[in-house]
Amino acid sequence: MWPPEEERFADRTAAGRMLGTAVAAHLRQFDLTHRPLVLALPRGGVPVGHAVAQAIRADFDLMIARKIGLPWQADHGVGAIAENGPPVFDRSALACAGLTTSDLTPAVQRERMELRRRQERYRGSRPPEEVTGRAVVLVDDGLATGVTARAAIRALQTGKPAHIVFAAPVCAAESADLLAGDVDAVIDIHSPREFHALGLYYTDFPPVTDADVADVCALAWGAVKVPTPV
């Protein structure tokens, strides 16, 4: 089922600009405009997060997370890990699949290795931004089940930020309601009760690659990219 035309974004950057306006209003309301930090979830959340950071004049960084899938269906997420945080699991999904967290230990190890690869690929030797005492806005291009967002929030909380916002242009209403208990605010543009597929809310929704993420980071951090030899 397609959403109405007026609920569709041109692309992730356009969605990020709209989301940035809503985030800016929230930060002003609570007097949190001093040194806010945007943490984007790669890959899809990066162009959205960069647009939000520009809109609210915030520092920009990444919160790298990985979905943990079923042993027989890796793309069906039943858990997630983020940065140096612990794995977070959807207990009801595990029960439905007849699995325990121990059954997913190999998957957790694989995804943690991939997470480290992405840390090196995207950030290199650049240290993560300090989050302690700051208003932090965690951004993705959408919220479906919410398990990846919960893992990212769990990892973020260890740094003791003063205020945590989760922001995405589209959030499944039920998942947003559940996530609201873990953060100070959930901000979205659309929160459908019937959430079918994230891509339906974007006119242009191409895959975001490692190279795309690197390009955004170079732009945000003022890095000079070295051309790849031909």
PDB file of C-alpha atoms in Angstrom:
ATOM      1  CA  MET A   1       0.000   0.000   0.000  1.00  0.00           C
ATOM      2  CA  TRP A   2       1.571   3.274  -1.146  1.00  0.00           C
ATOM      3  CA  PRO A   3       1.399   6.324   1.136  1.00  0.00           C
ATOM      4  CA  PRO A   4      -0.217   9.469  -0.271  1.00  0.00           C
ATOM      5  CA  GLU A   5       2.016  11.571  -2.523  1.00  0.00           C
ATOM      6  CA  GLU A   6       2.184  14.368   0.076  1.00  0.00           C
ATOM      7  CA  GLU A   7       3.737  11.944   2.584  1.00  0.00           C
ATOM      8  CA  ARG A   8       6.619  10.971   0.293  1.00  0.00           C
ATOM      9  CA  PHE A   9      10.045  12.606   0.461  1.00  0.00           C
ATOM     10  CA  ALA A  10      12.060  13.413  -2.659  1.00  0.00           C
ATOM     11  CA  ASP A  11      15.134  11.708  -1.182  1.00  0.00           C
ATOM     12  CA  ARG A  12      17.006  11.262   2.096  1.00  0.00           C
ATOM     13  CA  THR A  13      18.558  14.728   2.016  1.00  0.00           C
ATOM     14  CA  ALA A  14      15.202  16.439   1.510  1.00  0.00           C
ATOM     15  CA  ALA A  15      13.763  14.342   4.335  1.00  0.00           C
ATOM     16  CA  GLY A  16      16.681  15.353   6.551  1.00  0.00           C
ATOM     17  CA  ARG A  17      16.035  19.045   5.954  1.00  0.00           C
ATOM     18  CA  MET A  18      12.407  18.663   7.000  1.00  0.00           C
ATOM     19  CA  LEU A  19      13.408  16.604  10.006  1.00  0.00           C
ATOM     20  CA  GLY A  20      16.027  19.194  10.946  1.00  0.00           C
ATOM     21  CA  THR A  21      13.326  21.855  11.237  1.00  0.00           C
ATOM     22  CA  ALA A  22      11.404  19.681  13.717  1.00  0.00           C
ATOM     23  CA  VAL A  23      14.551  18.834  15.697  1.00  0.00           C
ATOM     24  CA  ALA A  24      15.556  22.507  15.859  1.00  0.00           C
ATOM     25  CA  ALA A  25      12.154  23.416  17.316  1.00  0.00           C
ATOM     26  CA  HIS A  26      12.530  20.718  19.975  1.00  0.00           C
ATOM     27  CA  LEU A  27      16.016  21.878  20.978  1.00  0.00           C
ATOM     28  CA  ARG A  28      14.893  25.508  21.227  1.00  0.00           C
ATOM     29  CA  GLN A  29      11.921  24.509  23.361  1.00  0.00           C
ATOM     30  CA  PHE A  30      14.191  22.883  25.937  1.00  0.00           C
ATOM     31  CA  ASP A  31      17.081  25.382  25.593  1.00  0.00           C
ATOM     32  CA  LEU A  32      19.416  22.723  24.192  1.00  0.00           C
ATOM     33  CA  THR A  33      20.945  24.651  21.312  1.00  0.00           C
ATOM     34  CA  HIS A  34      24.478  24.825  22.746  1.00  0.00           C
ATOM     35  CA  ARG A  35      26.811  22.341  21.005  1.00  0.00           C
ATOM     36  CA  PRO A  36      24.252  19.723  19.932  1.00  0.00           C
ATOM     37  CA  LEU A  37      25.628  16.570  18.332  1.00  0.00           C
ATOM     38  CA  VAL A  38      24.085  14.526  15.535  1.00  0.00           C
ATOM     39  CA  LEU A  39      24.994  10.838  15.376  1.00  0.00           C
ATOM     40  CA  ALA A  40      23.914   9.227  12.111  1.00  0.00           C
ATOM     41  CA  LEU A  41      23.317   5.500  11.735  1.00  0.00           C
ATOM     42  CA  PRO A  42      25.117   4.165   8.637  1.00  0.00           C
ATOM     43  CA  ARG A  43      24.381   3.629   6.027  1.00  0.00           C
ATOM     44  CA  GLY A  44      20.936   5.030   5.241  1.00  0.00           C
ATOM     45  CA  GLY A  45      20.870   7.468   8.147  1.00  0.00           C
ATOM     46  CA  VAL A  46      24.029   9.285   7.054  1.00  0.00           C
ATOM     47  CA  PRO A  47      22.635  11.607   4.351  1.00  0.00           C
ATOM     48  CA  VAL A  48      19.603  12.277   6.561  1.00  0.00           C
ATOM     49  CA  GLY A  49      21.781  12.964   9.601  1.00  0.00           C
ATOM     50  CA  HIS A  50      24.101  15.277   7.711  1.00  0.00           C
ATOM     51  CA  ALA A  51      21.136  17.370   6.556  1.00  0.00           C
ATOM     52  CA  VAL A  52      19.817  17.491  10.138  1.00  0.00           C
ATOM     53  CA  ALA A  53      23.242  18.556  11.437  1.00  0.00           C
ATOM     54  CA  GLN A  54      23.392  21.375   8.894  1.00  0.00           C
ATOM     55  CA  ALA A  55      19.866  22.499   9.785  1.00  0.00           C
ATOM     56  CA  ILE A  56      20.576  22.712  13.528  1.00  0.00           C
ATOM     57  CA  ARG A  57      24.248  23.726  13.182  1.00  0.00           C
ATOM     58  CA  ALA A  58      25.416  20.692  15.098  1.00  0.00           C
ATOM     59  CA  ASP A  59      28.585  18.645  15.149  1.00  0.00           C
ATOM     60  CA  PHE A  60      28.279  15.474  13.072  1.00  0.00           C
ATOM     61  CA  ASP A  61      29.491  11.944  13.757  1.00  0.00           C
ATOM     62  CA  LEU A  62      28.429   8.348  13.290  1.00  0.00           C
ATOM     63  CA  MET A  63      26.908   5.701  15.541  1.00  0.00           C
ATOM     64  CA  ILE A  64      27.733   2.471  13.775  1.00  0.00           C
ATOM     65  CA  ALA A  65      25.301  -0.377  14.379  1.00  0.00           C
ATOM     66  CA  ARG A  66      24.728  -3.809  12.869  1.00  0.00           C
ATOM     67  CA  LYS A  67      21.602  -5.912  12.676  1.00  0.00           C
ATOM     68  CA  ILE A  68      21.756  -9.511  13.966  1.00  0.00           C
ATOM     69  CA  GLY A  69      19.709 -11.832  11.789  1.00  0.00           C
ATOM     70  CA  LEU A  70      18.320 -15.323  12.071  1.00  0.00           C
ATOM     71  CA  PRO A  71      20.815 -18.142  11.356  1.00  0.00           C
ATOM     72  CA  TRP A  72      18.739 -19.231   8.338  1.00  0.00           C
ATOM     73  CA  GLN A  73      17.626 -15.743   7.248  1.00  0.00           C
ATOM     74  CA  ALA A  74      20.319 -13.159   7.894  1.00  0.00           C
ATOM     75  CA  ASP A  75      18.252 -10.202   6.662  1.00  0.00           C
ATOM     76  CA  HIS A  76      15.507 -10.858   9.236  1.00  0.00           C
ATOM     77  CA  GLY A  77      16.728  -8.844  12.223  1.00  0.00           C
ATOM     78  CA  VAL A  78      16.093 -10.192  15.715  1.00  0.00           C
ATOM     79  CA  GLY A  79      18.824  -8.186  17.409  1.00  0.00           C
ATOM     80  CA  ALA A  80      21.531  -5.589  16.912  1.00  0.00           C
ATOM     81  CA  ILE A  81      24.835  -4.280  18.250  1.00  0.00           C
ATOM     82  CA  ALA A  82      26.251  -0.761  18.152  1.00  0.00           C
ATOM     83  CA  GLU A  83      29.829   0.496  18.626  1.00  0.00           C
ATOM     84  CA  ASN A  84      31.078  -0.930  21.948  1.00  0.00           C
ATOM     85  CA  GLY A  85      27.634  -1.588  23.382  1.00  0.00           C
ATOM     86  CA  PRO A  86      26.116  -4.961  24.292  1.00  0.00           C
ATOM     87  CA  PRO A  87      23.871  -6.915  21.911  1.00  0.00           C
ATOM     88  CA  VAL A  88      20.184  -6.058  22.141  1.00  0.00           C
ATOM     89  CA  PHE A  89      17.618  -8.689  21.181  1.00  0.00           C
ATOM     90  CA  ASP A  90      13.935  -8.768  20.317  1.00  0.00           C
ATOM     91  CA  ARG A  91      12.922 -11.400  22.872  1.00  0.00           C
ATOM     92  CA  SER A  92       9.507 -12.040  21.364  1.00  0.00           C
ATOM     93  CA  ALA A  93      11.039 -12.605  17.915  1.00  0.00           C
ATOM     94  CA  LEU A  94      13.563 -15.026  19.404  1.00  0.00           C
ATOM     95  CA  ALA A  95      10.793 -16.932  21.170  1.00  0.00           C
ATOM     96  CA  CYS A  96       8.781 -17.180  17.950  1.00  0.00           C
ATOM     97  CA  ALA A  97      11.863 -18.569  16.181  1.00  0.00           C
ATOM     98  CA  GLY A  98      12.597 -21.035  18.987  1.00  0.00           C
ATOM     99  CA  LEU A  99      16.025 -19.524  19.637  1.00  0.00           C
ATOM    100  CA  THR A 100      18.023 -18.333  22.629  1.00  0.00           C
ATOM    101  CA  THR A 101      20.603 -15.547  22.662  1.00  0.00           C
ATOM    102  CA  SER A 102      23.341 -18.214  22.841  1.00  0.00           C
ATOM    103  CA  ASP A 103      22.205 -19.591  19.484  1.00  0.00           C
ATOM    104  CA  LEU A 104      23.104 -16.244  17.940  1.00  0.00           C
ATOM    105  CA  THR A 105      26.638 -16.016  19.350  1.00  0.00           C
ATOM    106  CA  PRO A 106      28.266 -16.754  15.939  1.00  0.00           C
ATOM    107  CA  ALA A 107      26.119 -14.080  14.291  1.00  0.00           C
ATOM    108  CA  VAL A 108      27.015 -11.563  16.996  1.00  0.00           C
ATOM    109  CA  GLN A 109      30.723 -12.267  16.471  1.00  0.00           C
ATOM    110  CA  ARG A 110      30.412 -11.834  12.685  1.00  0.00           C
ATOM    111  CA  GLU A 111      28.519  -8.581  12.993  1.00  0.00           C
ATOM    112  CA  ARG A 112      30.960  -7.197  15.554  1.00  0.00           C
ATOM    113  CA  MET A 113      33.795  -7.865  13.092  1.00  0.00           C
ATOM    114  CA  GLU A 114      31.861  -6.061  10.359  1.00  0.00           C
ATOM    115  CA  LEU A 115      31.153  -3.209  12.767  1.00  0.00           C
ATOM    116  CA  ARG A 116      34.889  -2.800  13.411  1.00  0.00           C
ATOM    117  CA  ARG A 117      35.568  -2.858   9.663  1.00  0.00           C
ATOM    118  CA  ARG A 118      33.104  -0.051   9.178  1.00  0.00           C
ATOM    119  CA  GLN A 119      34.584   1.949  12.041  1.00  0.00           C
ATOM    120  CA  GLU A 120      37.954   1.802  10.314  1.00  0.00           C
ATOM    121  CA  ARG A 121      36.493   2.454   6.865  1.00  0.00           C
ATOM    122  CA  TYR A 122      34.396   5.441   7.869  1.00  0.00           C
ATOM    123  CA  ARG A 123      36.266   7.034  10.761  1.00  0.00           C
ATOM    124  CA  GLY A 124      39.839   5.797  10.404  1.00  0.00           C
ATOM    125  CA  SER A 125      41.974   7.274  13.184  1.00  0.00           C
ATOM    126  CA  ARG A 126      39.511  10.088  13.912  1.00  0.00           C
ATOM    127  CA  PRO A 127      38.297   9.817  17.544  1.00  0.00           C
ATOM    128  CA  PRO A 128      34.545   9.765  18.166  1.00  0.00           C
ATOM    129  CA  GLU A 129      32.892  12.976  19.291  1.00  0.00           C
ATOM    130  CA  GLU A 130      32.483  13.413  23.045  1.00  0.00           C
ATOM    131  CA  VAL A 131      28.854  12.911  24.095  1.00  0.00           C
ATOM    132  CA  THR A 132      29.020  13.523  27.852  1.00  0.00           C
ATOM    133  CA  GLY A 133      26.708  16.300  28.969  1.00  0.00           C
ATOM    134  CA  ARG A 134      25.537  17.129  25.430  1.00  0.00           C
ATOM    135  CA  ALA A 135      22.209  17.012  23.632  1.00  0.00           C
ATOM    136  CA  VAL A 136      22.615  14.129  21.174  1.00  0.00           C
ATOM    137  CA  VAL A 137      20.340  13.477  18.199  1.00  0.00           C
ATOM    138  CA  LEU A 138      20.497   9.918  16.866  1.00  0.00           C
ATOM    139  CA  VAL A 139      19.316   9.883  13.245  1.00  0.00           C
ATOM    140  CA  ASP A 140      18.244   7.156  10.823  1.00  0.00           C
ATOM    141  CA  ASP A 141      16.295   7.217   7.562  1.00  0.00           C
ATOM    142  CA  GLY A 142      13.434   5.301   9.163  1.00  0.00           C
ATOM    143  CA  LEU A 143      12.338   3.227  12.141  1.00  0.00           C
ATOM    144  CA  ALA A 144      10.792  -0.181  11.489  1.00  0.00           C
ATOM    145  CA  THR A 145      11.195  -2.714  14.323  1.00  0.00           C
ATOM    146  CA  GLY A 146      13.395  -0.418  16.401  1.00  0.00           C
ATOM    147  CA  VAL A 147      15.906  -3.061  17.491  1.00  0.00           C
ATOM    148  CA  THR A 148      18.884  -1.332  15.834  1.00  0.00           C
ATOM    149  CA  ALA A 149      17.878   1.999  17.340  1.00  0.00           C
ATOM    150  CA  ARG A 150      17.639   0.425  20.807  1.00  0.00           C
ATOM    151  CA  ALA A 151      21.139  -1.043  20.485  1.00  0.00           C
ATOM    152  CA  ALA A 152      22.497   2.345  19.423  1.00  0.00           C
ATOM    153  CA  ILE A 153      20.742   4.075  22.312  1.00  0.00           C
ATOM    154  CA  ARG A 154      22.092   1.514  24.776  1.00  0.00           C
ATOM    155  CA  ALA A 155      25.641   2.153  23.543  1.00  0.00           C
ATOM    156  CA  LEU A 156      25.104   5.915  23.596  1.00  0.00           C
ATOM    157  CA  GLN A 157      23.801   5.939  27.170  1.00  0.00           C
ATOM    158  CA  THR A 158      27.151   4.700  28.495  1.00  0.00           C
ATOM    159  CA  GLY A 159      28.630   8.082  27.515  1.00  0.00           C
ATOM    160  CA  LYS A 160      26.144   9.935  29.750  1.00  0.00           C
ATOM    161  CA  PRO A 161      24.701  12.529  27.361  1.00  0.00           C
ATOM    162  CA  ALA A 162      22.431  15.145  28.918  1.00  0.00           C
ATOM    163  CA  HIS A 163      19.557  14.620  26.464  1.00  0.00           C
ATOM    164  CA  ILE A 164      18.913  11.942  23.825  1.00  0.00           C
ATOM    165  CA  VAL A 165      16.632  12.406  20.834  1.00  0.00           C
ATOM    166  CA  PHE A 166      15.895   9.731  18.254  1.00  0.00           C
ATOM    167  CA  ALA A 167      14.891  11.282  14.940  1.00  0.00           C
ATOM    168  CA  ALA A 168      13.814   9.731  11.643  1.00  0.00           C
ATOM    169  CA  PRO A 169      11.597  11.000   8.827  1.00  0.00           C
ATOM    170  CA  VAL A 170       9.337   7.940   9.082  1.00  0.00           C
ATOM    171  CA  CYS A 171       8.732   5.844  12.197  1.00  0.00           C
ATOM    172  CA  ALA A 172       6.379   2.903  12.527  1.00  0.00           C
ATOM    173  CA  ALA A 173       4.013   4.200  15.201  1.00  0.00           C
ATOM    174  CA  GLU A 174       4.167   1.121  17.414  1.00  0.00           C
ATOM    175  CA  SER A 175       7.990   1.056  17.361  1.00  0.00           C
ATOM    176  CA  ALA A 176       8.163   4.788  18.086  1.00  0.00           C
ATOM    177  CA  ASP A 177       5.871   4.328  21.081  1.00  0.00           C
ATOM    178  CA  LEU A 178       8.104   1.556  22.447  1.00  0.00           C
ATOM    179  CA  LEU A 179      11.292   3.536  21.839  1.00  0.00           C
ATOM    180  CA  ALA A 180       9.930   6.609  23.599  1.00  0.00           C
ATOM    181  CA  GLY A 181      10.652   5.026  26.974  1.00  0.00           C
ATOM    182  CA  ASP A 182      14.381   4.841  26.197  1.00  0.00           C
ATOM    183  CA  VAL A 183      14.987   8.439  25.082  1.00  0.00           C
ATOM    184  CA  ASP A 184      13.952  11.971  25.962  1.00  0.00           C
ATOM    185  CA  ALA A 185      12.100  12.412  22.672  1.00  0.00           C
ATOM    186  CA  VAL A 186      11.245  10.634  19.418  1.00  0.00           C
ATOM    187  CA  ILE A 187      10.869  13.049  16.500  1.00  0.00           C
ATOM    188  CA  ASP A 188       9.479  12.121  13.094  1.00  0.00           C
ATOM    189  CA  ILE A 189       7.535  13.601  10.186  1.00  0.00           C
ATOM    190  CA  HIS A 190       5.285  10.585   9.567  1.00  0.00           C
ATOM    191  CA  SER A 191       4.375   7.828  12.018  1.00  0.00           C
ATOM    192  CA  PRO A 192       2.054   5.400  10.203  1.00  0.00           C
ATOM    193  CA  ARG A 193       0.168   2.757  12.172  1.00  0.00           C
ATOM    194  CA  GLU A 194       0.408   0.499   9.105  1.00  0.00           C
ATOM    195  CA  PHE A 195       4.076   0.427   8.157  1.00  0.00           C
ATOM    196  CA  HIS A 196       4.794  -1.679   5.069  1.00  0.00           C
ATOM    197  CA  ALA A 197       8.195  -0.665   3.680  1.00  0.00           C
ATOM    198  CA  LEU A 198      10.454   2.302   4.313  1.00  0.00           C
ATOM    199  CA  GLY A 199      11.273   2.819   0.646  1.00  0.00           C
ATOM    200  CA  LEU A 200       7.621   3.598  -0.116  1.00  0.00           C
ATOM    201  CA  TYR A 201       8.060   6.928   1.668  1.00  0.00           C
ATOM    202  CA  TYR A 202      10.839   8.103  -0.665  1.00  0.00           C
ATOM    203  CA  THR A 203      10.615   8.925  -4.364  1.00  0.00           C
ATOM    204  CA  ASP A 204      14.368   8.349  -4.752  1.00  0.00           C
ATOM    205  CA  PHE A 205      15.661   5.652  -2.380  1.00  0.00           C
ATOM    206  CA  PRO A 206      18.903   4.146  -3.739  1.00  0.00           C
ATOM    207  CA  PRO A 207      21.178   1.962  -1.594  1.00  0.00           C
ATOM    208  CA  VAL A 208      23.740   3.974   0.367  1.00  0.00           C
ATOM    209  CA  THR A 209      27.264   2.584  -0.143  1.00  0.00           C
ATOM    210  CA  ASP A 210      30.439   2.749   1.929  1.00  0.00           C
ATOM    211  CA  ALA A 211      31.751   5.273  -0.601  1.00  0.00           C
ATOM    212  CA  ASP A 212      28.645   7.438  -0.110  1.00  0.00           C
ATOM    213  CA  VAL A 213      29.189   7.411   3.654  1.00  0.00           C
ATOM    214  CA  ALA A 214      32.857   8.315   3.213  1.00  0.00           C
ATOM    215  CA  ASP A 215      31.887  11.224   0.940  1.00  0.00           C
ATOM    216  CA  VAL A 216      29.464  12.648   3.507  1.00  0.00           C
ATOM    217  CA  CYS A 217      31.997  12.253   6.323  1.00  0.00           C
ATOM    218  CA  ALA A 218      34.687  13.996   4.273  1.00  0.00           C
ATOM    219  CA  LEU A 219      32.287  16.871   3.637  1.00  0.00           C
ATOM    220  CA  ALA A 220      31.169  17.106   7.266  1.00  0.00           C
ATOM    221  CA  TRP A 221      34.651  16.842   8.736  1.00  0.00           C
ATOM    222  CA  GLY A 222      36.419  19.003   6.172  1.00  0.00           C
ATOM    223  CA  ALA A 223      38.654  16.152   5.053  1.00  0.00           C
ATOM    224  CA  VAL A 224      40.414  16.164   1.714  1.00  0.00           C
ATOM    225  CA  LYS A 225      39.699  12.998  -0.223  1.00  0.00           C
ATOM    226  CA  VAL A 226      42.612  11.391  -2.028  1.00  0.00           C
ATOM    227  CA  PRO A 227      41.496  10.233  -5.507  1.00  0.00           C
ATOM    228  CA  THR A 228      41.571   6.490  -6.020  1.00  0.00           C
ATOM    229  CA  PRO A 229      44.357   5.554  -8.478  1.00  0.00           C
ATOM    230  CA  VAL A 230      43.075   4.535 -11.913  1.00  0.00           C
TER     231      VAL A 230
END
